[in-house]
Short mmCIF file of C-alpha atoms in Angstrom, two decimals:
data_model
loop_
_atom_site.label_atom_id
_atom_site.label_comp_id
_atom_site.label_asym_id
_atom_site.label_seq_id
_atom_site.Cartn_x
_atom_site.Cartn_y
_atom_site.Cartn_z
CA GLU A 10 -29.28 -10.58 2.18
CA ALA A 11 -29.86 -6.85 2.04
CA ALA A 12 -30.46 -5.49 -1.44
CA VAL A 13 -29.12 -2.17 -2.63
CA THR A 14 -29.82 -1.24 -6.22
CA GLN A 15 -28.11 1.57 -8.07
CA SER A 16 -29.11 3.12 -11.36
CA PRO A 17 -27.79 3.63 -13.90
CA ARG A 18 -24.96 1.07 -13.92
CA SER A 19 -22.94 3.38 -16.12
CA LYS A 20 -23.31 6.85 -17.53
CA VAL A 21 -21.51 9.20 -19.83
CA ALA A 22 -22.13 12.87 -19.10
CA VAL A 23 -20.94 16.11 -20.61
CA THR A 24 -19.03 18.73 -18.67
CA GLY A 25 -21.43 21.22 -17.16
CA GLY A 26 -24.40 18.92 -17.41
CA LYS A 27 -26.58 17.69 -14.56
CA VAL A 28 -26.25 14.09 -13.39
CA THR A 29 -28.46 12.21 -10.96
CA LEU A 30 -27.42 8.86 -9.54
CA SER A 31 -30.10 6.84 -7.79
CA CYS A 32 -29.98 4.29 -5.02
CA HIS A 33 -32.77 2.13 -3.65
CA GLN A 34 -32.69 -0.27 -0.70
CA THR A 35 -35.35 -2.70 0.40
CA ASN A 36 -34.30 -3.63 3.93
CA ASN A 37 -35.54 -0.84 6.14
CA HIS A 38 -32.03 0.39 6.81
CA ASP A 39 -31.87 3.81 8.43
CA TYR A 40 -28.42 4.74 7.18
CA MET A 41 -27.44 5.33 3.57
CA TYR A 42 -24.14 6.47 2.14
CA TRP A 43 -22.58 7.66 -1.09
CA TYR A 44 -18.91 6.98 -1.79
CA ARG A 45 -16.71 7.59 -4.78
CA GLN A 46 -13.85 5.39 -5.82
CA ASP A 47 -11.17 6.48 -8.22
CA THR A 48 -9.46 3.77 -10.21
CA GLY A 49 -7.62 1.41 -7.91
CA HIS A 50 -8.03 3.69 -4.94
CA GLY A 51 -9.95 4.04 -1.74
CA LEU A 52 -13.55 4.89 -0.99
CA ARG A 53 -14.24 8.48 -0.04
CA LEU A 54 -17.45 9.51 1.67
CA ILE A 55 -19.47 12.18 -0.14
CA HIS A 56 -22.78 12.36 1.74
CA TYR A 57 -24.73 10.17 4.08
CA SER A 58 -28.14 10.13 5.71
CA TYR A 59 -29.69 8.60 8.80
CA VAL A 60 -33.32 9.53 8.21
CA ALA A 61 -35.60 10.57 5.37
CA ASP A 62 -35.52 14.27 4.42
CA SER A 63 -32.14 14.76 6.06
CA THR A 64 -28.60 14.45 4.71
CA GLU A 65 -25.15 15.00 6.14
CA LYS A 66 -21.91 16.03 4.50
CA GLY A 67 -19.16 13.50 4.29
CA ASP A 68 -15.49 14.18 3.67
CA ILE A 69 -15.71 15.37 0.05
CA PRO A 70 -19.15 17.02 -0.42
CA ASP A 71 -18.09 19.87 -2.73
CA GLY A 72 -19.74 19.65 -6.12
CA TYR A 73 -22.35 17.13 -4.94
CA LYS A 74 -25.81 17.34 -3.46
CA ALA A 75 -27.78 14.52 -1.90
CA SER A 76 -31.46 13.87 -1.47
CA ARG A 77 -33.23 11.34 0.76
CA PRO A 78 -36.96 11.63 -0.07
CA SER A 79 -37.84 8.36 1.65
CA GLN A 80 -36.17 5.70 3.77
CA GLU A 81 -35.64 3.54 0.67
CA ASN A 82 -34.22 6.11 -1.74
CA PHE A 83 -31.05 8.18 -1.70
CA SER A 84 -29.89 10.19 -4.71
CA LEU A 85 -26.62 11.89 -5.53
CA ILE A 86 -26.83 14.97 -7.73
CA LEU A 87 -24.08 16.62 -9.68
CA GLU A 88 -25.51 19.97 -10.75
CA LEU A 89 -22.55 20.90 -12.96
CA ALA A 90 -20.56 17.79 -13.78
CA SER A 91 -16.81 18.20 -14.16
CA LEU A 92 -14.05 16.04 -15.55
CA SER A 93 -12.70 15.46 -12.05
CA GLN A 94 -15.94 13.74 -11.07
CA THR A 95 -15.23 10.80 -13.36
CA ALA A 96 -15.21 7.84 -10.95
CA VAL A 97 -17.17 4.84 -9.76
CA TYR A 98 -19.87 5.74 -7.26
CA PHE A 99 -21.06 3.30 -4.64
CA CYS A 100 -24.18 3.55 -2.57
CA ALA A 101 -24.42 1.61 0.68
CA SER A 102 -26.94 1.08 3.45
CA SER A 103 -26.70 -0.03 7.04
CA LEU A 104 -28.71 -0.56 10.19
CA GLY A 105 -26.09 1.51 11.98
CA GLN A 106 -24.82 0.69 15.46
CA ASN A 107 -21.74 -1.28 14.41
CA GLU A 108 -23.56 -3.14 11.66
CA ARG A 109 -22.01 -3.77 8.26
CA LEU A 110 -22.51 -1.73 5.13
CA PHE A 111 -24.31 -3.36 2.21
CA PHE A 112 -23.08 -1.97 -1.10
CA GLY A 113 -24.75 -1.60 -4.43
CA HIS A 114 -22.90 -2.70 -7.58
CA GLY A 115 -21.69 0.80 -8.30
CA THR A 116 -22.25 3.36 -11.06
CA LYS A 117 -19.41 4.08 -13.43
CA LEU A 118 -19.59 7.77 -14.36
CA SER A 119 -17.51 9.21 -17.16
CA VAL A 120 -17.61 12.98 -17.62
CA LEU A 121 -16.35 14.13 -21.01
CA GLY B 1 -9.39 14.26 14.04
CA ASP B 2 -10.87 10.81 13.71
CA SER B 3 -9.23 8.79 10.95
CA VAL B 4 -8.11 5.36 9.77
CA THR B 5 -4.72 4.65 8.21
CA GLN B 6 -3.46 1.83 6.03
CA THR B 7 0.24 2.12 5.36
CA GLU B 8 0.76 -0.40 2.57
CA GLY B 9 -0.49 0.36 -0.90
CA LEU B 10 0.56 -2.93 -2.45
CA VAL B 11 1.57 -6.22 -0.88
CA THR B 12 2.87 -8.99 -3.14
CA LEU B 13 3.31 -12.52 -1.79
CA THR B 14 3.72 -16.06 -3.01
CA LYS B 15 0.79 -18.35 -2.20
CA GLY B 16 1.08 -20.28 1.02
CA LEU B 17 2.87 -17.50 2.87
CA PRO B 18 1.40 -15.54 5.81
CA VAL B 19 0.24 -11.96 5.44
CA MET B 20 -0.50 -9.03 7.74
CA LEU B 21 -2.15 -5.86 6.47
CA ASN B 22 -1.86 -2.89 8.78
CA CYS B 23 -4.69 -0.73 10.05
CA THR B 24 -4.45 1.95 12.73
CA TYR B 25 -7.03 4.46 13.78
CA GLN B 26 -7.68 7.61 15.73
CA THR B 27 -10.98 8.33 17.38
CA THR B 28 -12.29 10.09 20.43
CA TYR B 29 -15.20 7.64 20.69
CA SER B 30 -15.48 3.89 21.16
CA PRO B 31 -13.84 2.32 18.12
CA PHE B 32 -15.77 0.12 15.70
CA LEU B 33 -13.51 -1.23 12.97
CA PHE B 34 -14.22 -3.30 9.87
CA TRP B 35 -12.29 -4.98 7.09
CA TYR B 36 -13.87 -5.03 3.64
CA VAL B 37 -12.59 -6.87 0.59
CA GLN B 38 -13.16 -5.81 -2.99
CA HIS B 39 -12.44 -8.15 -5.87
CA LEU B 40 -11.92 -6.81 -9.36
CA ASN B 41 -15.02 -5.15 -10.80
CA GLU B 42 -17.11 -6.00 -7.75
CA ALA B 43 -18.53 -4.05 -4.83
CA PRO B 44 -16.80 -4.13 -1.45
CA LYS B 45 -18.12 -6.70 0.98
CA LEU B 46 -17.59 -7.26 4.66
CA LEU B 47 -14.77 -9.57 5.69
CA LEU B 48 -14.55 -8.93 9.43
CA LYS B 49 -15.76 -6.56 12.09
CA SER B 50 -14.23 -5.78 15.44
CA SER B 51 -15.40 -7.20 18.66
CA THR B 52 -14.31 -6.29 22.17
CA ASP B 53 -10.81 -5.17 23.06
CA ASN B 54 -8.15 -7.88 22.64
CA LYS B 55 -10.64 -10.39 21.26
CA ARG B 56 -9.82 -12.06 17.95
CA THR B 57 -12.46 -12.22 15.24
CA GLU B 58 -12.18 -14.63 12.30
CA HIS B 59 -13.80 -15.27 8.93
CA GLN B 60 -12.77 -17.28 5.87
CA GLY B 61 -9.30 -17.88 7.27
CA PHE B 62 -8.67 -14.20 7.95
CA TYR B 63 -8.45 -12.86 11.47
CA ALA B 64 -7.95 -9.60 13.30
CA THR B 65 -7.77 -8.41 16.88
CA LEU B 66 -8.78 -4.96 18.09
CA HIS B 67 -6.06 -3.54 20.31
CA LYS B 68 -7.16 -0.29 21.88
CA SER B 69 -3.78 0.12 23.56
CA SER B 70 -2.10 0.51 20.17
CA SER B 71 -5.17 1.72 18.21
CA SER B 72 -4.80 -1.11 15.74
CA PHE B 73 -6.89 -3.69 13.91
CA HIS B 74 -4.43 -5.51 11.64
CA LEU B 75 -5.69 -8.18 9.22
CA GLN B 76 -3.85 -11.49 9.10
CA LYS B 77 -3.97 -14.82 7.35
CA SER B 78 -1.61 -17.72 7.92
CA SER B 79 -1.50 -18.96 4.33
CA VAL B 80 -2.66 -16.83 1.40
CA GLN B 81 -4.30 -18.29 -1.70
CA LEU B 82 -4.46 -17.02 -5.27
CA SER B 83 -8.12 -16.18 -4.72
CA ASP B 84 -7.17 -13.75 -1.93
CA SER B 85 -5.83 -11.32 -4.51
CA ALA B 86 -8.02 -8.24 -4.02
CA LEU B 87 -8.23 -4.75 -2.55
CA TYR B 88 -8.61 -4.69 1.24
CA PHE B 89 -10.06 -1.74 3.12
CA CYS B 90 -10.06 -0.97 6.79
CA ALA B 91 -13.02 1.15 7.88
CA LEU B 92 -13.88 3.11 11.01
CA LEU B 93 -17.39 3.80 12.21
CA PHE B 94 -17.90 7.02 14.12
CA SER B 95 -20.12 5.80 16.93
CA ASN B 96 -21.71 9.21 17.57
CA THR B 97 -22.97 9.68 13.98
CA ASN B 98 -22.62 6.28 12.25
CA LYS B 99 -20.47 7.96 9.63
CA VAL B 100 -18.15 5.31 8.12
CA VAL B 101 -14.80 6.24 6.64
CA PHE B 102 -12.39 4.00 4.80
CA GLY B 103 -8.64 3.79 4.68
CA THR B 104 -6.90 4.18 1.35
CA GLY B 105 -6.83 0.42 0.83
CA THR B 106 -4.14 -2.22 0.38
CA ARG B 107 -3.92 -4.24 -2.79
CA LEU B 108 -2.91 -7.84 -2.06
CA GLN B 109 -1.37 -9.64 -5.01
CA VAL B 110 -0.77 -13.38 -4.56
CA LEU B 111 1.60 -15.05 -6.99
CA PRO B 112 1.70 -18.75 -7.90
#
């Protein structure tokens, strides 16, 4: 079973502060994704990546940056956190080509 | 543009009854569809993925058939159980980029 590990599991941040969410996968998957989920709602794609040192914008990239320094690691960066970015963030990885996504356990971010 | 639509936000049923959750899509490429299930406080996990046109795919009592003629991939089960209560997402993979987008989700609530 593919392993995707997110850290931290939860975080409280202050408005205007910088937040970095980390994701690590151990299965040689090429594709990695960041989604946000608002309480009881759907998953919206923020950024994704198909190779190290390259990232692509998803559907809601504003206010977020992504970094893929290696095949295993994919970070999501909030340079200036805002109240509206309070959500649960999920990282996922995939082999691509109609293969399933493997999700991490999520990071609950509260911006105060 | 390419998209996936789930029309029901909440479906409430008594256990033992059949259920169908709707999923339709729009894409200019070959469609790859998935159903994911998310139980409370857990990460989403794969339930089903589409196969060839008009071929039924099944897992854990759930089944779905990709119908390109109607751009649909509805999820069905003949007899729901209490443990099926969860959030169900339909997802579309963009075959040219491997970007994966999710529908807004349908919450299935099964009553005793």
